[in-house]
Amino acid sequence: MTAGEQLARGFIWLNFSPRLEHEFRLYQRDSGILQLRVALLLGFLFGASFLALDYFLGEPGLSNQLVLYRFLMNQSLIVVMFAATFFETSRHHLGWLGIAVCLNLAFSSLFITSVGEARAIGTPYSGYLLLIFYTYFFVGLRFWPALATATMIFAVVTAIFALRGMPTAALLYNSMFLLFANLVGATGLYNVEYNRRKSFLEARELKKLAGSDPLTGLANRGTFATHLDRTWRNGKRTGDALTVAMIDIDQFKKYNDRFGHQAGDDALTRVAALIAEVGCRPLDLAARYGGEEFVLVLPTCSLAHARERLQNLRRDIEDLEIQNPDSEVSDVITISAGVAQVYPQETQRSADGLLQMADQALYSAKQHGRNRVATAAEEPDLHTGVFRFNNLQVAG
């Protein structure tokens, strides 16, 4: 599902299709890392300030050892989570660490509250309100994990204070405050995440539109050039083959002259839809190169398999039966294609050299009667910028 389709479908439950959801979570994690560090640092300083207050202002009966124990319990996981933000491998676990931080703060606070009450030292129940808001807004949790964590804290805290025999009126008041703190926090985080997801989809859609041909929806020439360069450099690293195919609609000008440009645009769109199906793997790219010319980038695709895919495409386009009675090739719209492959790690060619090989193969297909696929194999002694094609194979 594309970003545009997801926007149209909606995401009231704050969940995308699997691919988009994965990309959004990576985006959210990486874009919010600085804010998360600041929030964790504030949480640590907040706990440290209470360590100082407890140490200097603590009432009799609350030992310094217990004050230190409270600090260590509350702050240890914050330190761990803060350190994890600096390592790529550990960032995948930040969500679980955020849940652990909040639960640790809740249960350690319950323990300290229990000890304080046993020693007749008052401890602020309102501190749990801060913990609820910290859960929703400061540890980088998405809405559903934050809601589940905060709800668990609310339920456990309320149950424990009820079991301790807190007066009914006090229990009701405190529970109501915690409940509404959850409602406010959940509503706020839901709106924040919804708008963040919407902005993510809109940005993806704008980026796609900027890199797409407005008529066919395929990648435009600029996007193609960027993708070709990226896959070329990747082939240099991995040693994988890179295949490029150039495609041209045979005698399309005659179709436009007879039926008009609107019909020509409709025909281009239908042909482009079939070309897009050929470039359907994750690293493939189908682009409109200009006019009635298209190009396919097919990384790690063998030359034989690429040729087979192009032959199937050629037949599928014939099967559309778009009438082109003035064509000297066929009475329906047909295509010619040129396919070339090199191993970027082994060749002295450039990415532009590979593209020119495919273009020369396309020229050969046209010279041999059109409505066919030609393949070009690189000669081992060729140098970058020198293009000889003695090893062309043409098939109808």
Coordinates of C-alpha atoms in Angstrom, one line a residue:
M1 CA 0.0 0.0 0.0
T2 CA 1.3 3.4 -0.9
A3 CA 1.3 6.5 1.3
G4 CA -1.5 8.1 -0.7
E5 CA -3.6 4.9 -0.4
Q6 CA -3.0 4.8 3.3
L7 CA -4.1 8.5 3.7
A8 CA -7.3 7.8 1.7
R9 CA -8.0 4.6 3.7
G10 CA -7.3 6.3 7.1
F11 CA -5.5 5.1 10.2
I12 CA -7.8 5.7 13.1
W13 CA -6.2 2.8 15.0
L14 CA -2.7 4.3 14.5
N15 CA -1.5 1.5 12.4
F16 CA -0.3 1.3 8.8
S17 CA 0.2 -1.5 6.3
P18 CA 3.3 -3.6 7.3
R19 CA 5.8 -1.9 5.1
L20 CA 4.7 1.6 5.9
E21 CA 4.5 0.8 9.6
H22 CA 8.0 -0.5 9.6
E23 CA 9.3 2.7 7.8
F24 CA 7.3 5.0 10.1
R25 CA 8.7 3.4 13.2
L26 CA 12.3 3.8 11.9
Y27 CA 11.5 7.4 11.0
Q28 CA 9.9 8.1 14.4
R29 CA 12.8 6.4 16.3
D30 CA 15.6 8.2 14.4
S31 CA 13.9 11.7 14.1
G32 CA 13.0 11.8 17.8
I33 CA 16.3 10.6 19.3
L34 CA 17.5 14.1 20.4
Q35 CA 14.1 14.9 22.1
L36 CA 14.2 11.5 23.8
R37 CA 17.7 12.2 25.2
V38 CA 16.6 15.5 26.6
A39 CA 13.5 13.9 28.2
L40 CA 15.6 11.2 29.8
L41 CA 18.1 13.7 31.0
L42 CA 15.3 15.8 32.6
G43 CA 13.9 12.6 34.2
F44 CA 17.4 11.8 35.7
L45 CA 17.8 15.4 37.0
F46 CA 14.3 15.3 38.5
G47 CA 15.2 12.1 40.4
A48 CA 18.6 13.6 41.4
S49 CA 16.9 16.7 42.8
F50 CA 14.7 14.6 45.0
L51 CA 17.8 12.7 46.2
A52 CA 19.2 16.0 47.4
L53 CA 16.0 17.0 49.1
D54 CA 15.5 13.7 50.8
Y55 CA 19.1 13.7 52.0
F56 CA 19.0 17.2 53.4
L57 CA 15.4 17.6 54.4
G58 CA 14.3 14.0 55.1
E59 CA 12.3 13.6 58.3
P60 CA 13.7 11.4 61.1
G61 CA 13.2 7.7 60.4
L62 CA 14.0 7.8 56.7
S63 CA 17.6 6.6 56.5
N64 CA 20.2 7.9 54.1
Q65 CA 20.7 4.4 52.9
L66 CA 17.1 4.1 51.8
V67 CA 17.3 7.5 50.1
L68 CA 20.3 6.2 48.0
Y69 CA 18.4 2.9 47.3
R70 CA 15.5 4.9 46.0
F71 CA 17.7 6.9 43.7
L72 CA 19.4 3.8 42.3
M73 CA 16.1 2.0 41.7
N74 CA 14.5 5.0 39.9
Q75 CA 17.5 6.2 37.9
S76 CA 19.3 3.0 36.8
L77 CA 17.2 2.2 33.8
I78 CA 17.0 5.8 32.7
V79 CA 20.8 5.8 32.5
V80 CA 20.7 2.5 30.5
M81 CA 18.1 3.8 28.1
F82 CA 20.0 7.1 27.7
A83 CA 23.1 5.2 26.8
A84 CA 21.2 2.9 24.4
T85 CA 20.2 6.0 22.3
F86 CA 23.8 6.3 21.1
F87 CA 24.1 2.8 19.6
E88 CA 22.3 1.8 16.4
T89 CA 22.0 -1.8 17.4
S90 CA 20.4 -1.0 20.8
R91 CA 17.9 1.6 19.4
H92 CA 15.7 -1.2 18.2
H93 CA 15.0 -1.9 21.9
L94 CA 14.1 1.6 23.0
G95 CA 10.4 0.9 23.1
W96 CA 10.8 -2.0 25.5
L97 CA 13.3 0.0 27.6
G98 CA 10.8 2.9 27.8
I99 CA 8.2 0.5 29.2
A100 CA 10.7 -0.9 31.7
V101 CA 11.7 2.6 32.8
C102 CA 8.1 3.6 33.6
L103 CA 7.3 0.3 35.3
N104 CA 10.5 0.5 37.3
L105 CA 9.6 4.1 38.4
A106 CA 6.1 3.0 39.4
F107 CA 7.1 -0.1 41.4
S108 CA 10.1 1.5 43.1
S109 CA 7.9 4.5 44.1
L110 CA 5.4 2.0 45.5
F111 CA 8.1 0.4 47.6
I112 CA 9.4 3.8 48.9
T113 CA 5.8 4.8 49.7
S114 CA 5.3 1.6 51.6
V115 CA 8.4 2.2 53.7
G116 CA 7.5 5.8 54.2
E117 CA 4.0 4.9 55.5
A118 CA 5.4 2.2 57.7
R119 CA 7.7 4.9 59.3
A120 CA 4.8 7.4 59.5
I121 CA 6.4 9.6 56.8
G122 CA 4.0 11.1 54.4
T123 CA 4.7 10.5 50.7
P124 CA 3.0 12.4 47.9
Y125 CA 0.4 10.3 46.0
S126 CA 0.3 13.1 43.4
G127 CA 3.7 12.0 42.3
Y128 CA 2.0 9.2 40.3
L129 CA 0.4 11.9 38.2
L130 CA 3.8 13.0 37.0
L131 CA 4.7 9.4 36.3
I132 CA 1.6 9.0 34.1
F133 CA 2.5 12.0 32.1
Y134 CA 6.1 10.9 31.9
T135 CA 4.9 7.6 30.4
Y136 CA 2.8 9.3 27.8
F137 CA 5.1 12.1 26.7
F138 CA 8.7 11.7 27.8
V139 CA 10.0 8.2 27.0
G140 CA 9.2 8.1 23.3
L141 CA 6.5 5.4 23.5
R142 CA 3.9 5.1 20.8
F143 CA 0.3 5.5 21.7
W144 CA -0.7 1.8 22.3
P145 CA 2.4 0.8 24.4
A146 CA 2.1 4.0 26.4
L147 CA -1.6 3.4 27.0
A148 CA -1.0 -0.2 28.1
T149 CA 1.9 0.8 30.4
A150 CA 0.0 3.8 32.0
T151 CA -3.1 1.7 32.5
M152 CA -1.1 -1.0 34.2
I153 CA 0.5 1.6 36.5
F154 CA -3.0 3.0 37.3
A155 CA -4.5 -0.4 38.1
V156 CA -1.6 -1.6 40.2
V157 CA -1.2 1.6 42.2
T158 CA -5.0 1.8 42.9
A159 CA -5.2 -1.9 43.9
I160 CA -2.2 -1.7 46.2
F161 CA -3.5 1.4 48.0
A162 CA -6.9 -0.2 48.3
L163 CA -5.3 -3.3 49.9
R164 CA -3.4 -1.1 52.3
G165 CA -6.7 0.1 53.6
M166 CA -6.6 3.7 52.3
P167 CA -9.8 5.5 53.4
T168 CA -12.5 5.1 50.7
A169 CA -12.9 8.8 50.1
A170 CA -9.2 9.3 49.7
L171 CA -8.9 6.3 47.4
L172 CA -11.8 7.6 45.2
Y173 CA -10.3 11.0 44.9
N174 CA -6.8 9.8 44.2
S175 CA -8.1 7.2 41.7
M176 CA -10.2 9.8 39.9
F177 CA -7.1 12.1 39.6
L178 CA -5.1 9.2 38.1
L179 CA -7.9 8.1 35.8
F180 CA -8.3 11.6 34.3
A181 CA -4.5 12.0 34.1
N182 CA -4.6 8.8 31.9
L183 CA -7.5 10.2 29.8
V184 CA -5.7 13.6 29.3
G185 CA -2.3 11.9 28.6
A186 CA -3.9 9.3 26.2
T187 CA -5.9 11.9 24.3
G188 CA -2.8 14.2 24.0
L189 CA -0.5 11.4 22.8
Y190 CA -3.1 10.0 20.4
N191 CA -3.4 13.4 18.7
V192 CA 0.4 13.9 18.6
E193 CA 0.9 10.5 17.0
Y194 CA -2.0 10.8 14.6
N195 CA -0.6 14.1 13.3
R196 CA 2.9 12.7 13.2
R197 CA 1.7 9.8 11.1
K198 CA -0.3 12.1 8.9
S199 CA 2.7 14.3 8.3
F200 CA 4.8 11.2 7.6
L201 CA 2.4 10.0 4.9
E202 CA 2.0 13.4 3.4
A203 CA 5.8 13.9 3.2
R204 CA 6.1 10.5 1.5
E205 CA 3.4 11.3 -1.0
L206 CA 4.9 14.7 -1.8
K207 CA 8.3 13.0 -2.3
K208 CA 6.7 10.4 -4.5
L209 CA 4.9 13.0 -6.6
A210 CA 8.1 15.1 -7.0
G211 CA 9.9 12.0 -8.2
S212 CA 7.2 10.7 -10.4
D213 CA 6.0 11.3 -14.0
P214 CA 2.6 13.0 -13.6
L215 CA 1.0 11.1 -16.5
T216 CA 2.1 7.5 -16.0
G217 CA 2.9 7.5 -12.3
L218 CA 6.3 5.9 -13.0
A219 CA 9.5 7.3 -11.7
N220 CA 10.7 10.4 -13.6
R221 CA 14.1 10.8 -15.2
G222 CA 15.6 12.4 -12.2
T223 CA 14.5 9.7 -9.9
F224 CA 15.8 7.1 -12.4
A225 CA 19.3 8.7 -12.5
T226 CA 19.5 8.8 -8.7
H227 CA 18.4 5.1 -8.4
L228 CA 20.7 4.0 -11.2
D229 CA 23.7 5.6 -9.4
R230 CA 22.7 4.1 -6.1
T231 CA 22.3 0.6 -7.4
W232 CA 25.5 0.9 -9.4
R233 CA 27.4 1.8 -6.2
N234 CA 25.7 -1.0 -4.4
G235 CA 26.8 -3.4 -7.1
K236 CA 30.3 -2.2 -6.7
R237 CA 30.2 -3.2 -3.0
T238 CA 28.4 -6.5 -3.4
G239 CA 29.7 -7.8 -6.8
D240 CA 26.1 -8.3 -8.0
A241 CA 25.1 -7.8 -11.6
L242 CA 23.1 -4.8 -12.7
T243 CA 20.7 -5.0 -15.7
V244 CA 19.1 -2.1 -17.5
A245 CA 16.4 -2.2 -20.2
M246 CA 15.4 0.6 -22.5
I247 CA 11.9 0.3 -24.0
D248 CA 10.3 2.3 -26.9
I249 CA 6.8 2.2 -28.2
D250 CA 7.0 1.4 -31.9
Q251 CA 6.0 4.3 -34.3
F252 CA 4.0 6.0 -31.5
K253 CA 4.0 9.3 -33.4
K254 CA 1.8 7.7 -36.0
Y255 CA -0.7 6.7 -33.3
N256 CA -0.7 10.3 -31.9
D257 CA -1.1 11.8 -35.4
R258 CA -4.2 9.6 -36.1
F259 CA -6.0 9.5 -32.8
G260 CA -4.8 12.7 -31.0
H261 CA -2.7 13.3 -27.9
Q262 CA -5.5 12.5 -25.4
A263 CA -5.7 9.0 -26.9
G264 CA -1.9 8.9 -26.9
D265 CA -1.8 9.7 -23.2
D266 CA -4.3 6.9 -22.5
A267 CA -2.2 4.5 -24.4
L268 CA 1.0 5.6 -22.7
T269 CA -0.7 5.1 -19.3
R270 CA -1.9 1.5 -20.2
V271 CA 1.6 0.6 -21.4
A272 CA 3.3 2.1 -18.4
A273 CA 1.0 0.1 -16.0
L274 CA 2.4 -3.2 -17.6
I275 CA 6.0 -1.9 -17.4
A276 CA 5.5 -1.1 -13.7
E277 CA 4.6 -4.8 -13.2
V278 CA 7.9 -5.9 -14.6
G279 CA 9.8 -3.6 -12.2
C280 CA 8.0 -4.9 -9.1
R281 CA 10.8 -6.3 -6.9
P282 CA 11.9 -4.1 -4.0
L283 CA 15.1 -2.8 -5.7
D284 CA 13.7 -2.7 -9.2
L285 CA 12.6 0.7 -10.8
A286 CA 10.4 1.4 -13.7
A287 CA 10.7 5.0 -15.1
R288 CA 9.5 7.1 -18.0
Y289 CA 12.7 8.2 -19.7
G290 CA 11.0 10.7 -22.0
G291 CA 8.2 10.8 -24.6
E292 CA 7.3 7.1 -25.4
E293 CA 10.6 5.8 -24.0
F294 CA 10.8 3.9 -20.7
V295 CA 13.6 2.4 -18.7
L296 CA 13.9 -0.5 -16.2
V297 CA 16.6 -1.0 -13.6
L298 CA 16.8 -4.6 -12.6
P299 CA 19.5 -5.3 -9.9
T300 CA 20.6 -8.9 -9.4
C301 CA 18.5 -10.1 -12.3
S302 CA 20.2 -12.4 -14.7
L303 CA 20.4 -11.4 -18.4
A304 CA 18.4 -14.5 -19.4
H305 CA 15.7 -13.7 -16.9
A306 CA 15.6 -10.1 -17.8
R307 CA 15.2 -11.0 -21.4
E308 CA 12.3 -13.4 -20.6
R309 CA 10.6 -10.7 -18.5
L310 CA 10.9 -8.2 -21.4
Q311 CA 9.6 -10.8 -23.9
N312 CA 6.6 -11.4 -21.7
L313 CA 6.1 -7.7 -21.5
R314 CA 6.2 -7.3 -25.2
R315 CA 3.5 -10.0 -25.6
D316 CA 1.4 -8.5 -22.9
I317 CA 1.4 -5.1 -24.6
E318 CA 0.4 -6.7 -27.9
D319 CA -2.4 -8.4 -26.1
L320 CA -3.8 -5.0 -25.0
E321 CA -4.8 -4.7 -28.7
I322 CA -4.5 -0.9 -28.8
Q323 CA -5.1 -0.3 -32.5
N324 CA -2.4 1.4 -34.5
P325 CA -3.4 0.9 -38.1
D326 CA -0.8 3.3 -39.5
S327 CA 2.1 1.4 -38.0
E328 CA 4.4 -0.5 -40.4
V329 CA 5.1 -3.0 -37.6
S330 CA 1.7 -4.3 -36.5
D331 CA -1.9 -3.2 -36.5
V332 CA -1.7 -2.8 -32.7
I333 CA 0.7 -1.0 -30.5
T334 CA 4.0 -2.8 -29.9
I335 CA 7.3 -2.2 -28.2
S336 CA 11.0 -2.7 -28.9
A337 CA 13.4 -3.2 -26.0
G338 CA 17.2 -3.3 -25.5
V339 CA 18.7 -5.1 -22.5
A340 CA 22.2 -4.8 -21.1
Q341 CA 24.0 -6.2 -18.1
V342 CA 27.4 -5.6 -16.4
Y343 CA 29.0 -6.4 -13.1
P344 CA 29.8 -2.9 -11.7
Q345 CA 32.6 -4.4 -9.5
E346 CA 34.4 -5.9 -12.4
T347 CA 33.8 -3.5 -15.3
Q348 CA 35.7 -0.3 -16.2
R349 CA 32.4 1.2 -17.4
S350 CA 30.3 3.7 -15.7
A351 CA 26.5 3.6 -15.0
D352 CA 26.0 5.9 -18.0
G353 CA 28.0 3.3 -20.1
L354 CA 25.6 0.6 -19.1
L355 CA 22.7 2.8 -20.1
Q356 CA 24.3 3.5 -23.5
M357 CA 24.7 -0.3 -23.9
A358 CA 21.0 -0.8 -23.4
D359 CA 20.2 2.1 -25.7
Q360 CA 22.4 0.6 -28.4
A361 CA 20.6 -2.7 -28.0
L362 CA 17.3 -0.9 -28.4
Y363 CA 18.6 0.7 -31.6
S364 CA 19.5 -2.8 -32.8
A365 CA 16.0 -4.1 -32.1
K366 CA 14.6 -1.3 -34.1
Q367 CA 17.0 -1.9 -37.0
H368 CA 15.9 -5.6 -37.1
G369 CA 12.2 -4.8 -37.6
R370 CA 10.9 -3.6 -34.2
N371 CA 8.5 -5.5 -31.9
R372 CA 11.4 -7.5 -30.5
V373 CA 13.9 -7.6 -27.6
A374 CA 17.7 -7.3 -28.2
T375 CA 20.3 -8.0 -25.5
A376 CA 23.9 -6.7 -25.4
A377 CA 26.7 -8.4 -23.5
E378 CA 29.8 -6.5 -22.5
E379 CA 33.0 -7.5 -24.1
P380 CA 35.8 -8.0 -21.5
D381 CA 38.3 -5.6 -23.2
L382 CA 36.0 -2.7 -23.4
H383 CA 37.0 0.5 -21.6
T384 CA 34.7 3.2 -20.2
G385 CA 33.3 5.4 -22.9
V386 CA 34.2 3.0 -25.7
F387 CA 31.0 1.3 -27.0
R388 CA 31.4 -1.5 -29.5
F389 CA 28.5 -4.0 -29.8
N390 CA 29.6 -7.1 -31.7
N391 CA 27.7 -9.3 -29.3
L392 CA 24.1 -8.3 -29.9
Q393 CA 21.4 -10.9 -29.8
V394 CA 18.0 -10.0 -31.3
A395 CA 14.7 -12.0 -30.8
G396 CA 11.3 -11.4 -32.0

